[in-house]
């Protein structure tokens, strides 16, 4: 199962990704959570301590590794477009609560046509995870798909757009859906987070086709408390777990 999570800033992507990853791990599945957000914080939401996280260097910052695999260095601007990466997830992931965390990091793209060695490596790692890994893979991404290409998205089973009950969020879903069609992604569905009222639910239902709606997560002060205390929401909120469990069941049903 390969699940990628996207959405606008601050909507709850990381909260959802971490909780889902912990759930699969508790089922005894082998889970790899990949943080592809430049402002990486999936580890905290999974329950890693700050000390553990301080020790993690994002793959994009591992200069020697990138040089060794791509053949690029400050003198050599010609490099391999197909670096070997299959050993990287297991070698560089750190485990906590049964979830392997791989922090990919990001690179300055400087325009959409960027082909720098770090970027090539990261895309190659993501496509390896999506197409060849035996793990359940949960990918926490920054908003937008522009940095992805067919190679990175074609193995994804489920593309989840986390939204809030608002017009701008709905617009993001539409943009992602359009881009995903171009990228050949099989399935794009929505999780509506921070829902406060029946009006919010009705609004979402009026904007998102029923077949694309995975479910609702309500606004939940326990989630905020967990974040403030540097804890995983999974260890903090039974209500969140229950809501995400029914979303997970839908994901499992259509991908089995
Ligand atoms: N259901 C919820 N109820 C209340 N607060 C929530 C809920 N879900 C997430 N939050 C809070 O919203 C904030 C953003 O959540 P999170 O970091 O998961 O979003 P994100 O989409 O990953 O953000 P970013 O774009 O910065 O990566 C956090 O403070 C989190 O605790
Ligand atoms: Mg995030």
PDB file of C-alpha atoms and ligand atoms in Angstrom:
ATOM      1  CA  UNK A   1       0.000   0.000   0.000  1.00  0.00           C
ATOM      2  CA  UNK A   2       1.446   3.350  -1.032  1.00  0.00           C
ATOM      3  CA  UNK A   3      -0.229   6.474   0.243  1.00  0.00           C
ATOM      4  CA  UNK A   4       0.797  10.045  -0.485  1.00  0.00           C
ATOM      5  CA  UNK A   5      -0.608  12.925   1.503  1.00  0.00           C
ATOM      6  CA  UNK A   6      -0.817  16.459   0.265  1.00  0.00           C
ATOM      7  CA  UNK A   7      -2.777  19.657   0.863  1.00  0.00           C
ATOM      8  CA  UNK A   8      -2.358  23.322   1.688  1.00  0.00           C
ATOM      9  CA  UNK A   9      -0.066  24.457   4.491  1.00  0.00           C
ATOM     10  CA  UNK A  10      -1.260  23.740   8.011  1.00  0.00           C
ATOM     11  CA  UNK A  11      -4.354  21.698   7.117  1.00  0.00           C
ATOM     12  CA  UNK A  12      -3.226  18.618   9.059  1.00  0.00           C
ATOM     13  CA  UNK A  13      -1.249  16.520   6.560  1.00  0.00           C
ATOM     14  CA  UNK A  14       1.410  15.543   9.065  1.00  0.00           C
ATOM     15  CA  UNK A  15      -1.121  14.794  11.813  1.00  0.00           C
ATOM     16  CA  UNK A  16      -3.001  12.479   9.458  1.00  0.00           C
ATOM     17  CA  UNK A  17       0.122  10.876   7.967  1.00  0.00           C
ATOM     18  CA  UNK A  18       1.636  10.104  11.368  1.00  0.00           C
ATOM     19  CA  UNK A  19      -1.566   8.665  12.816  1.00  0.00           C
ATOM     20  CA  UNK A  20      -2.149   6.481   9.769  1.00  0.00           C
ATOM     21  CA  UNK A  21       1.434   5.213   9.826  1.00  0.00           C
ATOM     22  CA  UNK A  22       1.187   4.334  13.534  1.00  0.00           C
ATOM     23  CA  UNK A  23      -2.061   2.471  12.873  1.00  0.00           C
ATOM     24  CA  UNK A  24      -0.553   0.284  10.178  1.00  0.00           C
ATOM     25  CA  UNK A  25       2.435  -0.389  12.432  1.00  0.00           C
ATOM     26  CA  UNK A  26       0.126  -1.456  15.270  1.00  0.00           C
ATOM     27  CA  UNK A  27      -1.441  -3.953  12.892  1.00  0.00           C
ATOM     28  CA  UNK A  28       1.972  -5.515  12.559  1.00  0.00           C
ATOM     29  CA  UNK A  29       2.603  -4.198   9.064  1.00  0.00           C
ATOM     30  CA  UNK A  30       6.027  -3.017   8.062  1.00  0.00           C
ATOM     31  CA  UNK A  31       5.649   0.742   7.646  1.00  0.00           C
ATOM     32  CA  UNK A  32       7.894   3.375   6.196  1.00  0.00           C
ATOM     33  CA  UNK A  33       6.928   7.003   6.701  1.00  0.00           C
ATOM     34  CA  UNK A  34       8.739   9.358   4.355  1.00  0.00           C
ATOM     35  CA  UNK A  35       8.935  13.047   5.113  1.00  0.00           C
ATOM     36  CA  UNK A  36       9.186  14.997   1.893  1.00  0.00           C
ATOM     37  CA  UNK A  37       8.244  18.335   3.353  1.00  0.00           C
ATOM     38  CA  UNK A  38      11.008  20.957   3.400  1.00  0.00           C
ATOM     39  CA  UNK A  39       9.906  21.869   6.897  1.00  0.00           C
ATOM     40  CA  UNK A  40      10.185  18.306   8.165  1.00  0.00           C
ATOM     41  CA  UNK A  41       8.169  17.516  11.274  1.00  0.00           C
ATOM     42  CA  UNK A  42       6.655  14.104  10.649  1.00  0.00           C
ATOM     43  CA  UNK A  43       9.055  12.601  13.195  1.00  0.00           C
ATOM     44  CA  UNK A  44       7.635  14.655  16.055  1.00  0.00           C
ATOM     45  CA  UNK A  45       4.099  13.640  15.117  1.00  0.00           C
ATOM     46  CA  UNK A  46       5.164   9.986  15.048  1.00  0.00           C
ATOM     47  CA  UNK A  47       6.445  10.275  18.600  1.00  0.00           C
ATOM     48  CA  UNK A  48      10.207  10.611  18.127  1.00  0.00           C
ATOM     49  CA  UNK A  49      11.928  12.674  20.802  1.00  0.00           C
ATOM     50  CA  UNK A  50      13.606  15.934  19.871  1.00  0.00           C
ATOM     51  CA  UNK A  51      16.988  14.379  20.698  1.00  0.00           C
ATOM     52  CA  UNK A  52      16.336  11.498  18.308  1.00  0.00           C
ATOM     53  CA  UNK A  53      15.256  13.925  15.616  1.00  0.00           C
ATOM     54  CA  UNK A  54      18.329  16.101  16.074  1.00  0.00           C
ATOM     55  CA  UNK A  55      20.394  13.142  14.974  1.00  0.00           C
ATOM     56  CA  UNK A  56      18.570  12.721  11.680  1.00  0.00           C
ATOM     57  CA  UNK A  57      20.113  14.315   8.635  1.00  0.00           C
ATOM     58  CA  UNK A  58      17.799  14.650   5.618  1.00  0.00           C
ATOM     59  CA  UNK A  59      18.993  12.630   2.637  1.00  0.00           C
ATOM     60  CA  UNK A  60      19.218  15.763   0.475  1.00  0.00           C
ATOM     61  CA  UNK A  61      21.783  17.171   2.925  1.00  0.00           C
ATOM     62  CA  UNK A  62      24.001  14.062   2.810  1.00  0.00           C
ATOM     63  CA  UNK A  63      26.408  15.531   0.364  1.00  0.00           C
ATOM     64  CA  UNK A  64      28.829  12.649   0.243  1.00  0.00           C
ATOM     65  CA  UNK A  65      26.058  10.147  -0.314  1.00  0.00           C
ATOM     66  CA  UNK A  66      24.541  12.252  -3.098  1.00  0.00           C
ATOM     67  CA  UNK A  67      27.967  12.666  -4.707  1.00  0.00           C
ATOM     68  CA  UNK A  68      28.791   8.987  -4.390  1.00  0.00           C
ATOM     69  CA  UNK A  69      25.509   7.856  -5.931  1.00  0.00           C
ATOM     70  CA  UNK A  70      25.104  10.434  -8.660  1.00  0.00           C
ATOM     71  CA  UNK A  71      28.754  10.992  -9.507  1.00  0.00           C
ATOM     72  CA  UNK A  72      28.229  14.752  -9.185  1.00  0.00           C
ATOM     73  CA  UNK A  73      30.606  17.008  -7.297  1.00  0.00           C
ATOM     74  CA  UNK A  74      31.644  20.617  -7.447  1.00  0.00           C
ATOM     75  CA  UNK A  75      33.827  19.919 -10.488  1.00  0.00           C
ATOM     76  CA  UNK A  76      31.685  17.404 -12.259  1.00  0.00           C
ATOM     77  CA  UNK A  77      28.388  18.817 -13.413  1.00  0.00           C
ATOM     78  CA  UNK A  78      27.475  15.741 -15.424  1.00  0.00           C
ATOM     79  CA  UNK A  79      25.842  13.120 -13.262  1.00  0.00           C
ATOM     80  CA  UNK A  80      23.818   9.929 -13.331  1.00  0.00           C
ATOM     81  CA  UNK A  81      20.071  10.318 -13.698  1.00  0.00           C
ATOM     82  CA  UNK A  82      19.502   6.800 -12.336  1.00  0.00           C
ATOM     83  CA  UNK A  83      21.544   6.599  -9.131  1.00  0.00           C
ATOM     84  CA  UNK A  84      21.346   3.414  -7.064  1.00  0.00           C
ATOM     85  CA  UNK A  85      18.959   4.064  -4.175  1.00  0.00           C
ATOM     86  CA  UNK A  86      17.370   0.722  -3.290  1.00  0.00           C
ATOM     87  CA  UNK A  87      19.422   0.311  -0.109  1.00  0.00           C
ATOM     88  CA  UNK A  88      18.818   3.864   1.135  1.00  0.00           C
ATOM     89  CA  UNK A  89      15.407   3.518   2.838  1.00  0.00           C
ATOM     90  CA  UNK A  90      16.519   0.708   5.111  1.00  0.00           C
ATOM     91  CA  UNK A  91      19.981   2.100   5.704  1.00  0.00           C
ATOM     92  CA  UNK A  92      18.951   5.617   6.642  1.00  0.00           C
ATOM     93  CA  UNK A  93      15.499   5.229   8.168  1.00  0.00           C
ATOM     94  CA  UNK A  94      15.157   5.468  11.964  1.00  0.00           C
ATOM     95  CA  UNK A  95      12.577   3.366  13.764  1.00  0.00           C
ATOM     96  CA  UNK A  96      10.193   4.539  16.466  1.00  0.00           C
ATOM     97  CA  UNK A  97       6.952   2.892  17.651  1.00  0.00           C
ATOM     98  CA  UNK A  98       7.354   0.386  14.831  1.00  0.00           C
ATOM     99  CA  UNK A  99       7.452   3.019  12.093  1.00  0.00           C
ATOM    100  CA  UNK A 100      10.555   3.585   9.985  1.00  0.00           C
ATOM    101  CA  UNK A 101      11.038   7.288   9.353  1.00  0.00           C
ATOM    102  CA  UNK A 102      12.963   8.470   6.331  1.00  0.00           C
ATOM    103  CA  UNK A 103      13.565  12.213   6.156  1.00  0.00           C
ATOM    104  CA  UNK A 104      14.130  13.148   2.539  1.00  0.00           C
ATOM    105  CA  UNK A 105      14.485  16.894   2.874  1.00  0.00           C
ATOM    106  CA  UNK A 106      14.159  19.186  -0.057  1.00  0.00           C
ATOM    107  CA  UNK A 107      16.226  21.159  -2.463  1.00  0.00           C
ATOM    108  CA  UNK A 108      15.965  24.645  -3.829  1.00  0.00           C
ATOM    109  CA  UNK A 109      14.294  23.978  -7.120  1.00  0.00           C
ATOM    110  CA  UNK A 110      14.844  27.450  -8.590  1.00  0.00           C
ATOM    111  CA  UNK A 111      12.158  26.970 -11.195  1.00  0.00           C
ATOM    112  CA  UNK A 112      10.315  23.908 -12.331  1.00  0.00           C
ATOM    113  CA  UNK A 113      12.998  22.601 -14.683  1.00  0.00           C
ATOM    114  CA  UNK A 114      15.561  21.969 -11.966  1.00  0.00           C
ATOM    115  CA  UNK A 115      17.691  18.878 -12.381  1.00  0.00           C
ATOM    116  CA  UNK A 116      20.185  19.102  -9.568  1.00  0.00           C
ATOM    117  CA  UNK A 117      21.705  15.884  -8.192  1.00  0.00           C
ATOM    118  CA  UNK A 118      19.833  16.043  -4.842  1.00  0.00           C
ATOM    119  CA  UNK A 119      16.516  16.442  -6.595  1.00  0.00           C
ATOM    120  CA  UNK A 120      17.224  13.541  -8.931  1.00  0.00           C
ATOM    121  CA  UNK A 121      18.131  11.364  -5.920  1.00  0.00           C
ATOM    122  CA  UNK A 122      15.006  12.252  -3.957  1.00  0.00           C
ATOM    123  CA  UNK A 123      12.699  11.597  -6.875  1.00  0.00           C
ATOM    124  CA  UNK A 124      14.452   8.335  -7.486  1.00  0.00           C
ATOM    125  CA  UNK A 125      14.031   7.329  -3.827  1.00  0.00           C
ATOM    126  CA  UNK A 126      10.335   8.199  -3.888  1.00  0.00           C
ATOM    127  CA  UNK A 127       9.776   6.241  -7.069  1.00  0.00           C
ATOM    128  CA  UNK A 128      11.699   3.306  -5.594  1.00  0.00           C
ATOM    129  CA  UNK A 129       9.475   3.423  -2.495  1.00  0.00           C
ATOM    130  CA  UNK A 130       6.326   3.628  -4.580  1.00  0.00           C
ATOM    131  CA  UNK A 131       7.178   0.915  -7.073  1.00  0.00           C
ATOM    132  CA  UNK A 132       9.464  -1.563  -5.350  1.00  0.00           C
ATOM    133  CA  UNK A 133       9.219  -1.335  -1.590  1.00  0.00           C
ATOM    134  CA  UNK A 134       7.345  -4.066   0.270  1.00  0.00           C
ATOM    135  CA  UNK A 135       6.470  -1.707   3.100  1.00  0.00           C
ATOM    136  CA  UNK A 136       3.297   0.231   3.604  1.00  0.00           C
ATOM    137  CA  UNK A 137       4.589   3.632   2.547  1.00  0.00           C
ATOM    138  CA  UNK A 138       3.092   6.871   3.840  1.00  0.00           C
ATOM    139  CA  UNK A 139       4.529   9.940   2.162  1.00  0.00           C
ATOM    140  CA  UNK A 140       4.001  13.322   3.806  1.00  0.00           C
ATOM    141  CA  UNK A 141       4.451  15.955   1.135  1.00  0.00           C
ATOM    142  CA  UNK A 142       4.430  19.682   0.843  1.00  0.00           C
ATOM    143  CA  UNK A 143       1.473  21.175  -0.977  1.00  0.00           C
ATOM    144  CA  UNK A 144       1.455  20.858  -4.734  1.00  0.00           C
ATOM    145  CA  UNK A 145       2.497  18.174  -7.165  1.00  0.00           C
ATOM    146  CA  UNK A 146       4.593  20.312  -9.421  1.00  0.00           C
ATOM    147  CA  UNK A 147       7.794  18.775  -8.106  1.00  0.00           C
ATOM    148  CA  UNK A 148       6.619  15.281  -8.940  1.00  0.00           C
ATOM    149  CA  UNK A 149       6.664  13.538 -12.257  1.00  0.00           C
ATOM    150  CA  UNK A 150       5.127  10.395 -13.663  1.00  0.00           C
ATOM    151  CA  UNK A 151       7.965   8.277 -12.348  1.00  0.00           C
ATOM    152  CA  UNK A 152       7.316   9.303  -8.773  1.00  0.00           C
ATOM    153  CA  UNK A 153       3.533   9.118  -8.782  1.00  0.00           C
ATOM    154  CA  UNK A 154       2.667   6.097 -10.870  1.00  0.00           C
ATOM    155  CA  UNK A 155       3.038   3.604  -8.012  1.00  0.00           C
ATOM    156  CA  UNK A 156       0.795   5.478  -5.591  1.00  0.00           C
ATOM    157  CA  UNK A 157      -2.378   3.647  -4.626  1.00  0.00           C
ATOM    158  CA  UNK A 158      -4.014   6.494  -2.831  1.00  0.00           C
ATOM    159  CA  UNK A 159      -3.437  10.171  -3.150  1.00  0.00           C
ATOM    160  CA  UNK A 160      -5.008  11.904  -0.166  1.00  0.00           C
ATOM    161  CA  UNK A 161      -5.672  15.637  -0.203  1.00  0.00           C
ATOM    162  CA  UNK A 162      -6.268  16.944   3.304  1.00  0.00           C
ATOM    163  CA  UNK A 163      -8.548  19.960   3.265  1.00  0.00           C
ATOM    164  CA  UNK A 164     -10.273  22.289   5.699  1.00  0.00           C
ATOM    165  CA  UNK A 165     -13.892  23.367   5.246  1.00  0.00           C
ATOM    166  CA  UNK A 166     -13.194  26.413   3.088  1.00  0.00           C
ATOM    167  CA  UNK A 167     -13.226  27.511  -0.525  1.00  0.00           C
ATOM    168  CA  UNK A 168      -9.462  27.798  -0.856  1.00  0.00           C
ATOM    169  CA  UNK A 169      -8.952  24.277   0.393  1.00  0.00           C
ATOM    170  CA  UNK A 170     -11.556  22.961  -2.038  1.00  0.00           C
ATOM    171  CA  UNK A 171      -9.720  24.760  -4.817  1.00  0.00           C
ATOM    172  CA  UNK A 172      -6.536  22.940  -3.802  1.00  0.00           C
ATOM    173  CA  UNK A 173      -8.342  19.620  -4.129  1.00  0.00           C
ATOM    174  CA  UNK A 174      -9.450  20.574  -7.640  1.00  0.00           C
ATOM    175  CA  UNK A 175      -5.945  21.617  -8.630  1.00  0.00           C
ATOM    176  CA  UNK A 176      -4.436  18.431  -7.274  1.00  0.00           C
ATOM    177  CA  UNK A 177      -7.079  16.349  -9.006  1.00  0.00           C
ATOM    178  CA  UNK A 178      -6.367  17.984 -12.342  1.00  0.00           C
ATOM    179  CA  UNK A 179      -2.598  17.605 -11.988  1.00  0.00           C
ATOM    180  CA  UNK A 180      -2.971  14.032 -10.775  1.00  0.00           C
ATOM    181  CA  UNK A 181      -4.944  13.127 -13.878  1.00  0.00           C
ATOM    182  CA  UNK A 182      -2.084  14.440 -15.983  1.00  0.00           C
ATOM    183  CA  UNK A 183       0.382  12.454 -13.879  1.00  0.00           C
ATOM    184  CA  UNK A 184      -1.575   9.230 -14.180  1.00  0.00           C
ATOM    185  CA  UNK A 185      -2.383   8.920 -10.464  1.00  0.00           C
ATOM    186  CA  UNK A 186      -5.130   6.326 -10.049  1.00  0.00           C
ATOM    187  CA  UNK A 187      -7.040   7.729  -7.142  1.00  0.00           C
ATOM    188  CA  UNK A 188      -7.326  11.144  -5.502  1.00  0.00           C
ATOM    189  CA  UNK A 189      -9.531  11.364  -2.439  1.00  0.00           C
ATOM    190  CA  UNK A 190     -10.170  13.900   0.290  1.00  0.00           C
ATOM    191  CA  UNK A 191      -9.944  13.913   4.054  1.00  0.00           C
ATOM    192  CA  UNK A 192     -11.738  16.910   5.531  1.00  0.00           C
ATOM    193  CA  UNK A 193     -10.001  18.005   8.720  1.00  0.00           C
ATOM    194  CA  UNK A 194     -10.767  20.567  11.438  1.00  0.00           C
ATOM    195  CA  UNK A 195     -14.479  20.170  10.883  1.00  0.00           C
ATOM    196  CA  UNK A 196     -16.414  22.029  13.597  1.00  0.00           C
ATOM    197  CA  UNK A 197     -20.085  21.765  12.725  1.00  0.00           C
ATOM    198  CA  UNK A 198     -22.761  20.128  10.634  1.00  0.00           C
ATOM    199  CA  UNK A 199     -22.629  23.176   8.393  1.00  0.00           C
ATOM    200  CA  UNK A 200     -18.961  22.414   7.774  1.00  0.00           C
ATOM    201  CA  UNK A 201     -19.826  18.836   6.850  1.00  0.00           C
ATOM    202  CA  UNK A 202     -22.626  19.989   4.559  1.00  0.00           C
ATOM    203  CA  UNK A 203     -20.280  22.451   2.885  1.00  0.00           C
ATOM    204  CA  UNK A 204     -17.716  19.736   2.212  1.00  0.00           C
ATOM    205  CA  UNK A 205     -20.374  17.353   0.899  1.00  0.00           C
ATOM    206  CA  UNK A 206     -21.668  20.049  -1.442  1.00  0.00           C
ATOM    207  CA  UNK A 207     -18.213  20.587  -2.925  1.00  0.00           C
ATOM    208  CA  UNK A 208     -16.562  17.162  -2.971  1.00  0.00           C
ATOM    209  CA  UNK A 209     -18.109  14.264  -4.920  1.00  0.00           C
ATOM    210  CA  UNK A 210     -19.171  11.489  -2.510  1.00  0.00           C
ATOM    211  CA  UNK A 211     -16.867   8.944  -4.140  1.00  0.00           C
ATOM    212  CA  UNK A 212     -13.885  11.229  -3.492  1.00  0.00           C
ATOM    213  CA  UNK A 213     -14.644  11.842   0.184  1.00  0.00           C
ATOM    214  CA  UNK A 214     -12.812   9.501   2.566  1.00  0.00           C
ATOM    215  CA  UNK A 215     -14.192  11.085   5.690  1.00  0.00           C
ATOM    216  CA  UNK A 216     -14.156  13.815   8.308  1.00  0.00           C
ATOM    217  CA  UNK A 217     -11.830  14.584  11.172  1.00  0.00           C
ATOM    218  CA  UNK A 218     -13.308  16.997  13.663  1.00  0.00           C
ATOM    219  CA  UNK A 219     -11.586  19.946  15.226  1.00  0.00           C
ATOM    220  CA  UNK A 220     -10.017  18.437  18.309  1.00  0.00           C
ATOM    221  CA  UNK A 221      -8.222  20.295  21.097  1.00  0.00           C
ATOM    222  CA  UNK A 222      -6.380  17.096  22.106  1.00  0.00           C
ATOM    223  CA  UNK A 223      -4.555  17.236  18.785  1.00  0.00           C
ATOM    224  CA  UNK A 224      -3.364  20.732  19.607  1.00  0.00           C
ATOM    225  CA  UNK A 225      -2.324  19.696  23.119  1.00  0.00           C
ATOM    226  CA  UNK A 226      -0.329  16.779  21.716  1.00  0.00           C
ATOM    227  CA  UNK A 227       1.474  19.123  19.340  1.00  0.00           C
ATOM    228  CA  UNK A 228       2.267  21.623  22.116  1.00  0.00           C
ATOM    229  CA  UNK A 229       3.673  18.871  24.290  1.00  0.00           C
ATOM    230  CA  UNK A 230       5.771  17.447  21.478  1.00  0.00           C
ATOM    231  CA  UNK A 231       3.801  14.176  21.585  1.00  0.00           C
ATOM    232  CA  UNK A 232       2.303  12.053  18.868  1.00  0.00           C
ATOM    233  CA  UNK A 233      -1.428  12.702  18.430  1.00  0.00           C
ATOM    234  CA  UNK A 234      -1.677   8.912  18.185  1.00  0.00           C
ATOM    235  CA  UNK A 235      -0.674   8.640  21.849  1.00  0.00           C
ATOM    236  CA  UNK A 236      -2.990  11.441  22.861  1.00  0.00           C
ATOM    237  CA  UNK A 237      -6.397  11.334  21.267  1.00  0.00           C
ATOM    238  CA  UNK A 238      -8.675   8.314  21.105  1.00  0.00           C
ATOM    239  CA  UNK A 239     -11.236  10.374  19.210  1.00  0.00           C
ATOM    240  CA  UNK A 240      -8.729  11.210  16.488  1.00  0.00           C
ATOM    241  CA  UNK A 241      -7.759   7.555  16.237  1.00  0.00           C
ATOM    242  CA  UNK A 242     -11.390   6.490  15.853  1.00  0.00           C
ATOM    243  CA  UNK A 243     -12.046   9.034  13.115  1.00  0.00           C
ATOM    244  CA  UNK A 244      -8.911   8.111  11.231  1.00  0.00           C
ATOM    245  CA  UNK A 245      -9.643   4.405  11.673  1.00  0.00           C
ATOM    246  CA  UNK A 246     -12.825   4.667   9.654  1.00  0.00           C
ATOM    247  CA  UNK A 247     -10.938   6.600   6.962  1.00  0.00           C
ATOM    248  CA  UNK A 248      -8.270   3.900   6.934  1.00  0.00           C
ATOM    249  CA  UNK A 249     -10.930   1.206   6.518  1.00  0.00           C
ATOM    250  CA  UNK A 250     -12.120   2.910   3.342  1.00  0.00           C
ATOM    251  CA  UNK A 251      -8.560   3.129   2.056  1.00  0.00           C
ATOM    252  CA  UNK A 252      -7.986  -0.546   2.842  1.00  0.00           C
ATOM    253  CA  UNK A 253     -11.260  -1.649   1.261  1.00  0.00           C
ATOM    254  CA  UNK A 254     -10.554  -0.076  -2.082  1.00  0.00           C
ATOM    255  CA  UNK A 255      -6.913  -1.093  -2.228  1.00  0.00           C
ATOM    256  CA  UNK A 256      -7.121  -4.729  -1.316  1.00  0.00           C
TER     257      UNK A 256
HETATM  258  N1  LIG B   1      -8.332  17.933  13.851  1.00  0.00           N
HETATM  259  C1  LIG B   1      -7.581  18.926  14.354  1.00  0.00           C
HETATM  260  N2  LIG B   1      -8.055  19.715  15.333  1.00  0.00           N
HETATM  261  C2  LIG B   1      -7.319  20.713  15.848  1.00  0.00           C
HETATM  262  N3  LIG B   1      -6.080  21.014  15.452  1.00  0.00           N
HETATM  263  C3  LIG B   1      -5.540  20.264  14.482  1.00  0.00           C
HETATM  264  C4  LIG B   1      -6.242  19.181  13.884  1.00  0.00           C
HETATM  265  N4  LIG B   1      -5.437  18.614  12.945  1.00  0.00           N
HETATM  266  C5  LIG B   1      -4.285  19.322  12.977  1.00  0.00           C
HETATM  267  N5  LIG B   1      -4.330  20.308  13.900  1.00  0.00           N
HETATM  268  C6  LIG B   1      -3.289  21.278  14.237  1.00  0.00           C
HETATM  269  O1  LIG B   1      -3.048  22.088  13.107  1.00  0.00           O
HETATM  270  C7  LIG B   1      -1.663  22.395  13.021  1.00  0.00           C
HETATM  271  C8  LIG B   1      -1.133  21.945  11.679  1.00  0.00           C
HETATM  272  O2  LIG B   1      -1.209  20.513  11.609  1.00  0.00           O
HETATM  273  P1  LIG B   1      -0.160  19.686  10.767  1.00  0.00           P
HETATM  274  O3  LIG B   1       1.223  20.054  11.139  1.00  0.00           O
HETATM  275  O4  LIG B   1      -0.576  18.274  10.848  1.00  0.00           O
HETATM  276  O5  LIG B   1      -0.504  20.266   9.331  1.00  0.00           O
HETATM  277  P2  LIG B   1       0.360  20.187   7.989  1.00  0.00           P
HETATM  278  O6  LIG B   1      -0.630  20.261   6.890  1.00  0.00           O
HETATM  279  O7  LIG B   1       1.267  19.037   8.022  1.00  0.00           O
HETATM  280  O8  LIG B   1       1.179  21.532   8.084  1.00  0.00           O
HETATM  281  P3  LIG B   1       2.427  21.969   7.181  1.00  0.00           P
HETATM  282  O9  LIG B   1       1.826  22.458   5.894  1.00  0.00           O
HETATM  283  O10 LIG B   1       3.044  23.066   7.976  1.00  0.00           O
HETATM  284  O11 LIG B   1       3.289  20.759   7.014  1.00  0.00           O
HETATM  285  C9  LIG B   1      -0.984  21.707  14.192  1.00  0.00           C
HETATM  286  O12 LIG B   1      -0.845  22.621  15.235  1.00  0.00           O
HETATM  287  C10 LIG B   1      -1.961  20.610  14.560  1.00  0.00           C
HETATM  288  O13 LIG B   1      -1.882  20.277  15.915  1.00  0.00           O
HETATM  289 MG1  LIG B   2       3.343  18.909   7.698  1.00  0.00          MG
END
